[in-house]
Amino acid sequence: MSAPEQDHDALIQQLTGDLAPVKRLAPPFWRALIWIAVIAAIAFVAAMATDRHAIAHRLMAEPDMWLAVVGSTLTAMLAAYAAFQLCLPDRSSYWALLPLPPALLWIAASGAGCLRVLRIAGTRPPTAGDERDCLIIIIALSIPLSLLLLVMLRKGHTLLPGLTTLTAGLAAAAASATLLMFFHPFDATASDLIAHGVAVVTVVTCVRYFGGRILPPKNNSARA
Amino acid sequence: MTYVSTFCQGGPTTLNYALFGGCIGAPDGSTAVWPERRVADDSSDARLSALMRAAQAGDRSAYAALLRECVPVIRRVAARRAPADRVDDVVQDVLLTLHNARHTYDPSRSFTAWLSVISDRRAVDLMRRVVRDHSREIHAPLQYEQHPDLEADPAAPQQRTETAQQVRQAVETLPQRQREAVQHVVLSERSLKETSALTGQSEGSIKVSLHRALRVLRLKIEREPQ
């Protein structure tokens, strides 16, 4: 037996000695569904606490309003699903592209709202203070949502931590933007869109760079 | 590994295909059929998948067999990405990754595909690390030799030789049982069991002799001038 083969044999013996039964990870679809269910529960509570008729009127007044909400909701769902796929070691990096189409819809509809000349009845443009509040709400909501997502992703073993945390950040930011709809009685404006954009980019960047500390290390150390 | 030839029963027209395992093309001119290899791979993959399922449940013998069978597969994948002298590093890395990620394997999917993707990614990671390290390090042996060590003591080697000589002389003056204990256990780094077999002393007696010998040696060396 050559020296490398002896090394491999020694490692195999060590790993075999460390072997303990493991619980198989649930499929990504079901794990993503749990996270989405948590968001849905928060949305339900928020809907109970706000004026649902006013929200429905605001969303249905112009197509860009409801298209932006559909875009952010689908982005959150598909980004979460992509993150659960990417946290498995054998999945393709192309999963990271899954949330891009709804994200484009979200950005396009939000941008179209800013170009609209007619104001929606019963709404007003947000003030600088309102925009600051939007930014704070998106970031504040994203913290628990992204932490929950990262803790759930931690159970996997990703070999693509950058893409996994990137999609996780996008999911949390998009979900927060969707939940913001319940506390956002304003018409679309360019400055409001910029505030939302800054908040989303901040969340995605923070989760991308700090989320790796919560995920299991990519480089190996034997664990039972 | 059992190879099942589906074409061997096809008669003389398919004989060349059966002999060459499909690598020269099918008799009808179609390509990429390779039935023997595919059937063999399918059965091999199913067996590896079953071993992994048993390993997930804690079966150590299945796990050892699985890991041994993984080594050639990992080598094959790693050889496409890494130079020959790094392939075994990739093998070690993939075995550890497989161990840490074993709970993520879904038995309804191909085990070989799962292992191949992990092996490929770990090989790429290793080569990235190698390139990164090479970009940070400079190979300049002459510079290293000419770099002065400011804390080096020119008298240190001479002093070490003198101390070693002093210890050797002190050991020679010890009683026989203590001398044997020091020579075998300390200088030759033998275990108590081996020393016991060589000297005929019990392990407890060797421990006592060694303890006394070290105390005497310490006193002698401290008293004598350097």
Tab-separated table of C-alpha atoms in Angstrom:
chain	number	residue	atom	x	y	z
A	1	MET	CA	0.000	0.000	0.000
A	2	SER	CA	1.480	3.392	-1.010
A	3	ALA	CA	1.813	6.312	1.433
A	4	PRO	CA	-1.258	8.250	0.129
A	5	GLU	CA	-3.357	5.081	0.256
A	6	GLN	CA	-2.253	4.542	3.861
A	7	ASP	CA	-3.284	8.148	4.617
A	8	HIS	CA	-6.694	7.590	2.994
A	9	ASP	CA	-7.119	4.331	4.883
A	10	ALA	CA	-6.244	6.037	8.190
A	11	LEU	CA	-8.750	8.825	7.467
A	12	ILE	CA	-11.452	6.316	6.492
A	13	GLN	CA	-10.880	4.452	9.771
A	14	GLN	CA	-11.101	7.711	11.719
A	15	LEU	CA	-14.294	8.811	9.939
A	16	THR	CA	-15.838	5.365	10.349
A	17	GLY	CA	-14.998	5.480	14.062
A	18	ASP	CA	-16.692	8.910	14.330
A	19	LEU	CA	-19.831	7.757	12.493
A	20	ALA	CA	-23.136	8.518	14.179
A	21	PRO	CA	-26.626	8.094	12.689
A	22	VAL	CA	-27.857	11.278	11.018
A	23	LYS	CA	-31.323	12.603	10.299
A	24	ARG	CA	-31.730	13.115	6.581
A	25	LEU	CA	-32.465	16.695	5.531
A	26	ALA	CA	-36.016	17.392	4.325
A	27	PRO	CA	-36.388	18.328	0.617
A	28	PRO	CA	-35.687	22.020	-0.189
A	29	PHE	CA	-39.295	22.608	-1.252
A	30	TRP	CA	-40.703	21.719	2.192
A	31	ARG	CA	-38.010	23.669	4.024
A	32	ALA	CA	-38.683	26.731	1.896
A	33	LEU	CA	-42.407	26.298	2.538
A	34	ILE	CA	-41.823	26.504	6.310
A	35	TRP	CA	-40.015	29.834	5.941
A	36	ILE	CA	-42.702	31.159	3.576
A	37	ALA	CA	-45.383	30.036	6.059
A	38	VAL	CA	-43.708	32.163	8.767
A	39	ILE	CA	-43.824	35.185	6.416
A	40	ALA	CA	-47.470	34.408	5.582
A	41	ALA	CA	-48.316	34.283	9.303
A	42	ILE	CA	-46.673	37.705	9.859
A	43	ALA	CA	-48.544	39.060	6.814
A	44	PHE	CA	-51.820	37.686	8.209
A	45	VAL	CA	-51.281	39.415	11.566
A	46	ALA	CA	-50.310	42.650	9.779
A	47	ALA	CA	-53.418	42.426	7.560
A	48	MET	CA	-55.619	42.037	10.639
A	49	ALA	CA	-54.083	45.156	12.197
A	50	THR	CA	-54.416	47.463	9.179
A	51	ASP	CA	-57.144	48.890	6.933
A	52	ARG	CA	-57.467	46.102	4.337
A	53	HIS	CA	-59.936	48.041	2.155
A	54	ALA	CA	-57.532	50.975	1.825
A	55	ILE	CA	-54.688	48.603	0.921
A	56	ALA	CA	-56.853	46.809	-1.676
A	57	HIS	CA	-57.962	50.138	-3.160
A	58	ARG	CA	-54.370	51.400	-3.373
A	59	LEU	CA	-53.047	48.206	-4.948
A	60	MET	CA	-55.825	47.843	-7.509
A	61	ALA	CA	-55.854	51.507	-8.558
A	62	GLU	CA	-52.901	51.106	-10.943
A	63	PRO	CA	-51.300	47.923	-12.389
A	64	ASP	CA	-47.784	48.962	-11.342
A	65	MET	CA	-48.823	48.880	-7.667
A	66	TRP	CA	-50.025	45.274	-7.603
A	67	LEU	CA	-47.369	44.121	-10.086
A	68	ALA	CA	-44.657	45.438	-7.727
A	69	VAL	CA	-46.165	43.498	-4.796
A	70	VAL	CA	-46.524	40.338	-6.915
A	71	GLY	CA	-42.895	40.795	-8.021
A	72	SER	CA	-41.526	41.222	-4.493
A	73	THR	CA	-43.622	38.315	-3.163
A	74	LEU	CA	-42.491	35.944	-5.928
A	75	THR	CA	-38.893	37.141	-5.505
A	76	ALA	CA	-39.022	36.297	-1.784
A	77	MET	CA	-40.510	32.848	-2.410
A	78	LEU	CA	-38.240	31.870	-5.294
A	79	ALA	CA	-35.099	33.317	-3.664
A	80	ALA	CA	-35.825	31.316	-0.500
A	81	TYR	CA	-36.341	28.144	-2.566
A	82	ALA	CA	-33.104	28.826	-4.465
A	83	ALA	CA	-31.230	29.351	-1.178
A	84	PHE	CA	-32.479	25.994	0.148
A	85	GLN	CA	-31.338	24.337	-3.082
A	86	LEU	CA	-27.938	26.039	-2.946
A	87	CYS	CA	-27.332	24.961	0.657
A	88	LEU	CA	-27.002	21.384	-0.623
A	89	PRO	CA	-23.460	20.540	-1.747
A	90	ASP	CA	-24.355	19.073	-5.137
A	91	ARG	CA	-26.796	21.648	-6.517
A	92	SER	CA	-26.060	23.795	-9.554
A	93	SER	CA	-25.109	27.429	-9.105
A	94	TYR	CA	-27.766	28.247	-11.750
A	95	TRP	CA	-30.370	28.010	-8.976
A	96	ALA	CA	-29.265	31.544	-8.041
A	97	LEU	CA	-30.870	32.787	-11.282
A	98	LEU	CA	-34.340	31.554	-10.258
A	99	PRO	CA	-35.474	34.753	-8.451
A	100	LEU	CA	-34.188	37.072	-11.188
A	101	PRO	CA	-37.344	37.206	-13.412
A	102	PRO	CA	-39.699	38.234	-10.547
A	103	ALA	CA	-36.991	40.593	-9.240
A	104	LEU	CA	-36.941	42.284	-12.660
A	105	LEU	CA	-40.748	42.528	-12.563
A	106	TRP	CA	-40.547	44.068	-9.078
A	107	ILE	CA	-37.942	46.653	-10.151
A	108	ALA	CA	-39.704	47.423	-13.444
A	109	ALA	CA	-43.157	47.858	-11.848
A	110	SER	CA	-41.709	50.035	-9.067
A	111	GLY	CA	-39.866	52.140	-11.656
A	112	ALA	CA	-43.008	52.431	-13.802
A	113	GLY	CA	-44.898	53.736	-10.761
A	114	CYS	CA	-42.449	56.610	-10.459
A	115	LEU	CA	-43.042	57.593	-14.094
A	116	ARG	CA	-46.830	57.648	-13.678
A	117	VAL	CA	-48.293	61.179	-13.891
A	118	LEU	CA	-51.671	60.536	-12.252
A	119	ARG	CA	-51.702	60.186	-8.454
A	120	ILE	CA	-53.776	57.451	-6.811
A	121	ALA	CA	-56.758	58.889	-4.968
A	122	GLY	CA	-56.462	58.668	-1.191
A	123	THR	CA	-52.659	58.545	-1.195
A	124	ARG	CA	-49.949	61.154	-0.933
A	125	PRO	CA	-46.267	61.192	-1.841
A	126	PRO	CA	-44.072	60.174	1.117
A	127	THR	CA	-42.080	62.835	2.948
A	128	ALA	CA	-38.373	62.476	3.738
A	129	GLY	CA	-39.334	61.206	7.207
A	130	ASP	CA	-41.655	58.572	5.693
A	131	GLU	CA	-38.881	57.379	3.387
A	132	ARG	CA	-36.493	57.062	6.330
A	133	ASP	CA	-39.163	55.026	8.148
A	134	CYS	CA	-39.534	52.744	5.085
A	135	LEU	CA	-35.798	52.146	5.081
A	136	ILE	CA	-35.756	51.363	8.798
A	137	ILE	CA	-38.788	49.045	8.562
A	138	ILE	CA	-37.302	47.035	5.671
A	139	ILE	CA	-33.954	46.635	7.464
A	140	ALA	CA	-35.568	45.909	10.851
A	141	LEU	CA	-37.911	43.266	9.385
A	142	SER	CA	-35.074	41.729	7.394
A	143	ILE	CA	-32.954	41.018	10.468
A	144	PRO	CA	-35.214	38.329	12.044
A	145	LEU	CA	-36.293	36.980	8.639
A	146	SER	CA	-32.736	36.580	7.376
A	147	LEU	CA	-31.575	35.135	10.706
A	148	LEU	CA	-34.360	32.538	10.594
A	149	LEU	CA	-33.465	31.691	7.000
A	150	LEU	CA	-29.733	31.409	7.748
A	151	VAL	CA	-30.371	29.207	10.792
A	152	MET	CA	-32.487	26.922	8.600
A	153	LEU	CA	-29.819	26.955	5.856
A	154	ARG	CA	-27.193	26.068	8.456
A	155	LYS	CA	-28.552	22.527	8.529
A	156	GLY	CA	-27.342	22.035	4.972
A	157	HIS	CA	-23.724	21.969	3.854
A	158	THR	CA	-23.223	24.446	1.058
A	159	LEU	CA	-20.119	24.521	-1.087
A	160	LEU	CA	-21.351	27.806	-2.619
A	161	PRO	CA	-21.685	30.003	0.500
A	162	GLY	CA	-21.526	33.284	-1.436
A	163	LEU	CA	-24.473	32.469	-3.699
A	164	THR	CA	-26.418	30.893	-0.830
A	165	THR	CA	-26.160	33.982	1.382
A	166	LEU	CA	-26.822	36.262	-1.592
A	167	THR	CA	-30.127	34.552	-2.410
A	168	ALA	CA	-30.987	34.367	1.308
A	169	GLY	CA	-30.430	38.119	1.605
A	170	LEU	CA	-32.592	38.766	-1.446
A	171	ALA	CA	-35.361	36.560	-0.015
A	172	ALA	CA	-35.340	38.403	3.326
A	173	ALA	CA	-35.230	41.854	1.698
A	174	ALA	CA	-38.016	41.012	-0.765
A	175	ALA	CA	-40.182	39.543	2.013
A	176	SER	CA	-39.653	42.684	4.110
A	177	ALA	CA	-40.560	44.886	1.145
A	178	THR	CA	-43.757	42.854	0.685
A	179	LEU	CA	-44.656	43.187	4.380
A	180	LEU	CA	-43.985	46.936	4.185
A	181	MET	CA	-47.030	47.205	1.892
A	182	PHE	CA	-49.251	46.958	5.009
A	183	PHE	CA	-47.671	50.098	6.506
A	184	HIS	CA	-47.106	52.092	3.336
A	185	PRO	CA	-50.079	54.332	2.419
A	186	PHE	CA	-48.085	56.311	-0.132
A	187	ASP	CA	-48.008	56.650	-3.874
A	188	ALA	CA	-44.856	55.635	-5.739
A	189	THR	CA	-42.135	58.295	-6.058
A	190	ALA	CA	-38.547	58.211	-7.264
A	191	SER	CA	-37.150	59.140	-3.832
A	192	ASP	CA	-39.252	56.418	-2.167
A	193	LEU	CA	-38.015	53.902	-4.744
A	194	ILE	CA	-34.420	54.950	-3.988
A	195	ALA	CA	-35.042	54.515	-0.230
A	196	HIS	CA	-36.438	51.015	-0.855
A	197	GLY	CA	-33.518	50.233	-3.178
A	198	VAL	CA	-30.954	51.357	-0.580
A	199	ALA	CA	-32.668	49.240	2.092
A	200	VAL	CA	-32.784	46.135	-0.126
A	201	VAL	CA	-29.158	46.524	-1.240
A	202	THR	CA	-28.058	47.056	2.395
A	203	VAL	CA	-29.846	43.901	3.530
A	204	VAL	CA	-28.550	41.770	0.643
A	205	THR	CA	-24.981	43.045	1.148
A	206	CYS	CA	-25.032	42.497	4.930
A	207	VAL	CA	-26.469	38.974	4.646
A	208	ARG	CA	-24.037	38.174	1.814
A	209	TYR	CA	-20.978	39.187	3.867
A	210	PHE	CA	-22.015	38.322	7.428
A	211	GLY	CA	-24.291	35.355	6.720
A	212	GLY	CA	-21.288	33.144	6.008
A	213	ARG	CA	-20.468	33.210	9.729
A	214	ILE	CA	-23.758	31.497	10.538
A	215	LEU	CA	-23.488	28.869	7.810
A	216	PRO	CA	-21.260	25.834	8.500
A	217	PRO	CA	-17.639	26.370	7.411
A	218	LYS	CA	-16.926	25.386	3.839
A	219	ASN	CA	-13.453	24.142	4.692
A	220	ASN	CA	-13.379	20.873	6.490
A	221	SER	CA	-12.858	19.896	10.054
A	222	ALA	CA	-14.037	16.401	10.947
A	223	ARG	CA	-17.283	16.439	12.903
A	224	ALA	CA	-19.197	13.415	14.061
B	1	MET	CA	-18.924	-5.011	-10.133
B	2	THR	CA	-21.226	-7.022	-12.402
B	3	TYR	CA	-21.305	-6.069	-16.043
B	4	VAL	CA	-24.459	-7.096	-17.840
B	5	SER	CA	-24.228	-7.177	-21.607
B	6	THR	CA	-27.592	-6.613	-23.222
B	7	PHE	CA	-26.080	-6.927	-26.695
B	8	CYS	CA	-24.441	-10.337	-26.248
B	9	GLN	CA	-27.797	-11.907	-26.877
B	10	GLY	CA	-28.267	-9.957	-30.097
B	11	GLY	CA	-26.418	-12.329	-32.459
B	12	PRO	CA	-23.296	-11.966	-34.643
B	13	THR	CA	-24.186	-8.556	-36.052
B	14	THR	CA	-23.736	-7.012	-32.636
B	15	LEU	CA	-20.604	-8.965	-31.703
B	16	ASN	CA	-18.193	-6.056	-32.172
B	17	TYR	CA	-20.379	-3.906	-29.967
B	18	ALA	CA	-20.457	-6.518	-27.244
B	19	LEU	CA	-16.673	-6.918	-27.406
B	20	PHE	CA	-15.806	-3.227	-27.365
B	21	GLY	CA	-18.453	-2.070	-24.949
B	22	GLY	CA	-19.980	0.424	-27.332
B	23	CYS	CA	-16.896	2.596	-27.750
B	24	ILE	CA	-16.796	1.998	-31.516
B	25	GLY	CA	-20.453	2.873	-32.052
B	26	ALA	CA	-23.665	0.903	-32.277
B	27	PRO	CA	-24.342	-1.407	-35.250
B	28	ASP	CA	-27.118	0.853	-36.453
B	29	GLY	CA	-24.770	3.821	-36.505
B	30	SER	CA	-26.204	5.534	-33.424
B	31	THR	CA	-23.817	6.866	-30.772
B	32	ALA	CA	-23.666	7.333	-27.013
B	33	VAL	CA	-25.650	4.173	-26.226
B	34	TRP	CA	-22.934	2.264	-24.340
B	35	PRO	CA	-25.346	-0.226	-22.787
B	36	GLU	CA	-22.888	-2.385	-20.813
B	37	ARG	CA	-21.319	0.603	-19.105
B	38	ARG	CA	-24.685	2.207	-18.391
B	39	VAL	CA	-26.178	-0.928	-16.869
B	40	ALA	CA	-22.999	-1.474	-14.833
B	41	ASP	CA	-22.970	2.156	-13.708
B	42	ASP	CA	-26.630	1.983	-12.745
B	43	SER	CA	-26.128	-1.115	-10.614
B	44	SER	CA	-22.934	0.313	-9.105
B	45	ASP	CA	-24.676	3.592	-8.322
B	46	ALA	CA	-27.616	1.785	-6.740
B	47	ARG	CA	-25.207	-0.224	-4.572
B	48	LEU	CA	-23.311	2.907	-3.468
B	49	SER	CA	-26.609	4.638	-2.769
B	50	ALA	CA	-27.704	1.691	-0.604
B	51	LEU	CA	-24.378	1.826	1.276
B	52	MET	CA	-24.846	5.570	1.893
B	53	ARG	CA	-28.386	4.956	3.131
B	54	ALA	CA	-27.004	2.404	5.593
B	55	ALA	CA	-24.227	4.836	6.613
B	56	GLN	CA	-26.822	7.538	7.311
B	57	ALA	CA	-28.445	5.052	9.682
B	58	GLY	CA	-25.094	4.523	11.442
B	59	ASP	CA	-23.814	1.291	9.798
B	60	ARG	CA	-20.025	1.554	10.152
B	61	SER	CA	-19.041	-1.388	7.961
B	62	ALA	CA	-21.224	-0.059	5.116
B	63	TYR	CA	-19.661	3.374	5.594
B	64	ALA	CA	-16.089	2.025	5.465
B	65	ALA	CA	-16.915	0.066	2.286
B	66	LEU	CA	-18.554	3.130	0.751
B	67	LEU	CA	-15.618	5.449	1.490
B	68	ARG	CA	-13.130	2.938	0.042
B	69	GLU	CA	-15.181	2.715	-3.149
B	70	CYS	CA	-15.419	6.508	-3.320
B	71	VAL	CA	-11.629	6.982	-3.459
B	72	PRO	CA	-11.163	5.926	-7.140
B	73	VAL	CA	-14.233	7.946	-8.197
B	74	ILE	CA	-12.872	11.064	-6.442
B	75	ARG	CA	-9.412	10.482	-7.978
B	76	ARG	CA	-10.927	10.300	-11.446
B	77	VAL	CA	-12.851	13.563	-11.019
B	78	ALA	CA	-9.953	15.352	-9.267
B	79	ALA	CA	-7.503	14.385	-12.009
B	80	ARG	CA	-9.479	16.557	-14.441
B	81	ARG	CA	-8.949	19.678	-12.304
B	82	ALA	CA	-5.822	19.215	-10.212
B	83	PRO	CA	-2.235	18.208	-11.040
B	84	ALA	CA	-1.198	14.647	-10.146
B	85	ASP	CA	0.627	15.676	-6.945
B	86	ARG	CA	-2.525	17.346	-5.585
B	87	VAL	CA	-5.043	14.606	-6.369
B	88	ASP	CA	-4.597	12.880	-3.003
B	89	ASP	CA	-5.150	16.192	-1.184
B	90	VAL	CA	-8.473	16.475	-3.011
B	91	VAL	CA	-9.345	12.889	-2.035
B	92	GLN	CA	-8.785	13.674	1.664
B	93	ASP	CA	-10.766	16.893	1.409
B	94	VAL	CA	-13.691	15.200	-0.354
B	95	LEU	CA	-13.783	12.329	2.170
B	96	LEU	CA	-14.094	14.907	4.976
B	97	THR	CA	-16.748	16.857	3.057
B	98	LEU	CA	-18.682	13.668	2.382
B	99	HIS	CA	-18.574	12.881	6.115
B	100	ASN	CA	-19.777	16.357	7.127
B	101	ALA	CA	-22.455	16.520	4.410
B	102	ARG	CA	-23.722	12.928	4.583
B	103	HIS	CA	-27.098	14.031	5.995
B	104	THR	CA	-27.756	16.095	2.843
B	105	TYR	CA	-27.693	13.085	0.509
B	106	ASP	CA	-31.128	12.204	-0.836
B	107	PRO	CA	-31.269	8.452	-1.670
B	108	SER	CA	-33.740	9.100	-4.486
B	109	ARG	CA	-30.910	10.819	-6.421
B	110	SER	CA	-27.736	9.375	-7.952
B	111	PHE	CA	-24.938	8.926	-5.419
B	112	THR	CA	-22.209	9.005	-8.076
B	113	ALA	CA	-23.500	12.331	-9.415
B	114	TRP	CA	-23.645	13.723	-5.848
B	115	LEU	CA	-20.076	12.608	-5.156
B	116	SER	CA	-18.779	13.824	-8.532
B	117	VAL	CA	-20.139	17.347	-8.056
B	118	ILE	CA	-18.657	17.556	-4.543
B	119	SER	CA	-15.306	16.219	-5.796
B	120	ASP	CA	-15.243	18.696	-8.666
B	121	ARG	CA	-16.045	21.652	-6.378
B	122	ARG	CA	-13.467	20.644	-3.774
B	123	ALA	CA	-10.829	20.225	-6.503
B	124	VAL	CA	-11.610	23.725	-7.818
B	125	ASP	CA	-11.464	25.119	-4.246
B	126	LEU	CA	-8.095	23.470	-3.658
B	127	MET	CA	-6.641	24.825	-6.883
B	128	ARG	CA	-7.931	28.316	-6.018
B	129	ARG	CA	-6.183	28.058	-2.638
B	130	VAL	CA	-2.966	26.896	-4.327
B	131	VAL	CA	-3.033	29.789	-6.813
B	132	ARG	CA	-3.806	32.271	-4.008
B	133	ASP	CA	-0.937	30.942	-1.875
B	134	HIS	CA	1.453	31.073	-4.830
B	135	SER	CA	0.509	34.696	-5.494
B	136	ARG	CA	1.358	35.588	-1.872
B	137	GLU	CA	4.580	33.586	-1.520
B	138	ILE	CA	7.883	34.185	-3.288
B	139	HIS	CA	10.296	31.355	-3.980
B	140	ALA	CA	13.672	32.917	-3.200
B	141	PRO	CA	15.929	30.388	-1.428
B	142	LEU	CA	19.030	32.619	-1.685
B	143	GLN	CA	17.233	35.502	0.004
B	144	TYR	CA	16.183	33.164	2.779
B	145	GLU	CA	19.750	31.959	3.326
B	146	GLN	CA	21.168	35.482	3.318
B	147	HIS	CA	18.569	36.891	5.702
B	148	PRO	CA	20.297	37.500	9.091
B	149	ASP	CA	18.677	36.035	12.192
B	150	LEU	CA	19.138	38.847	14.714
B	151	GLU	CA	18.280	36.617	17.671
B	152	ALA	CA	20.674	33.831	16.715
B	153	ASP	CA	23.346	32.989	19.319
B	154	PRO	CA	26.620	31.790	17.733
B	155	ALA	CA	27.527	29.949	20.925
B	156	ALA	CA	24.222	28.036	21.110
B	157	PRO	CA	25.280	24.917	19.111
B	158	GLN	CA	28.449	24.549	21.184
B	159	GLN	CA	26.446	25.002	24.372
B	160	ARG	CA	23.926	22.360	23.270
B	161	THR	CA	26.751	19.901	22.574
B	162	GLU	CA	28.269	20.549	25.980
B	163	THR	CA	24.943	20.112	27.751
B	164	ALA	CA	24.325	16.834	25.894
B	165	GLN	CA	27.795	15.627	26.903
B	166	GLN	CA	27.109	16.597	30.506
B	167	VAL	CA	23.786	14.706	30.512
B	168	ARG	CA	25.399	11.614	28.956
B	169	GLN	CA	28.115	11.595	31.629
B	170	ALA	CA	25.560	12.067	34.393
B	171	VAL	CA	23.465	9.169	33.055
B	172	GLU	CA	26.548	6.897	33.047
B	173	THR	CA	26.997	7.508	36.786
B	174	LEU	CA	23.444	6.340	37.638
B	175	PRO	CA	22.766	2.897	39.177
B	176	GLN	CA	21.998	0.223	36.572
B	177	ARG	CA	18.177	0.097	37.009
B	178	GLN	CA	17.841	3.889	36.857
B	179	ARG	CA	20.242	4.102	33.882
B	180	GLU	CA	18.213	1.521	31.954
B	181	ALA	CA	14.976	3.375	32.707
B	182	VAL	CA	16.411	6.671	31.373
B	183	GLN	CA	18.049	5.083	28.312
B	184	HIS	CA	14.959	3.151	27.191
B	185	VAL	CA	12.063	5.440	28.174
B	186	VAL	CA	13.614	8.910	27.687
B	187	LEU	CA	16.445	8.582	25.190
B	188	SER	CA	15.018	5.764	23.027
B	189	GLU	CA	11.357	6.856	23.554
B	190	ARG	CA	10.160	3.309	24.293
B	191	SER	CA	6.925	2.609	26.132
B	192	LEU	CA	6.900	1.250	29.704
B	193	LYS	CA	5.654	-2.080	28.335
B	194	GLU	CA	8.515	-2.361	25.824
B	195	THR	CA	11.077	-1.342	28.463
B	196	SER	CA	9.649	-3.894	30.852
B	197	ALA	CA	10.034	-6.629	28.224
B	198	LEU	CA	13.627	-5.586	27.496
B	199	THR	CA	14.889	-5.145	31.061
B	200	GLY	CA	12.768	-7.661	32.953
B	201	GLN	CA	11.658	-4.963	35.437
B	202	SER	CA	7.983	-4.422	36.198
B	203	GLU	CA	6.316	-1.285	34.771
B	204	GLY	CA	5.810	0.099	38.295
B	205	SER	CA	9.458	-0.435	39.110
B	206	ILE	CA	10.536	1.318	35.895
B	207	LYS	CA	8.357	4.306	36.779
B	208	VAL	CA	9.940	4.554	40.237
B	209	SER	CA	13.481	4.162	38.816
B	210	LEU	CA	12.811	6.802	36.181
B	211	HIS	CA	11.422	9.239	38.726
B	212	ARG	CA	14.464	8.793	40.971
B	213	ALA	CA	16.888	9.003	38.032
B	214	LEU	CA	15.419	12.272	36.774
B	215	ARG	CA	15.622	13.787	40.256
B	216	VAL	CA	19.291	12.757	40.589
B	217	LEU	CA	20.139	14.043	37.106
B	218	ARG	CA	18.481	17.398	37.789
B	219	LEU	CA	20.479	17.806	41.020
B	220	LYS	CA	23.757	16.799	39.353
B	221	ILE	CA	23.369	19.158	36.400
B	222	GLU	CA	22.262	22.071	38.583
B	223	ARG	CA	25.261	21.634	40.898
B	224	GLU	CA	27.910	21.249	38.210
B	225	PRO	CA	29.088	24.455	36.514
B	226	GLN	CA	28.205	24.927	32.810
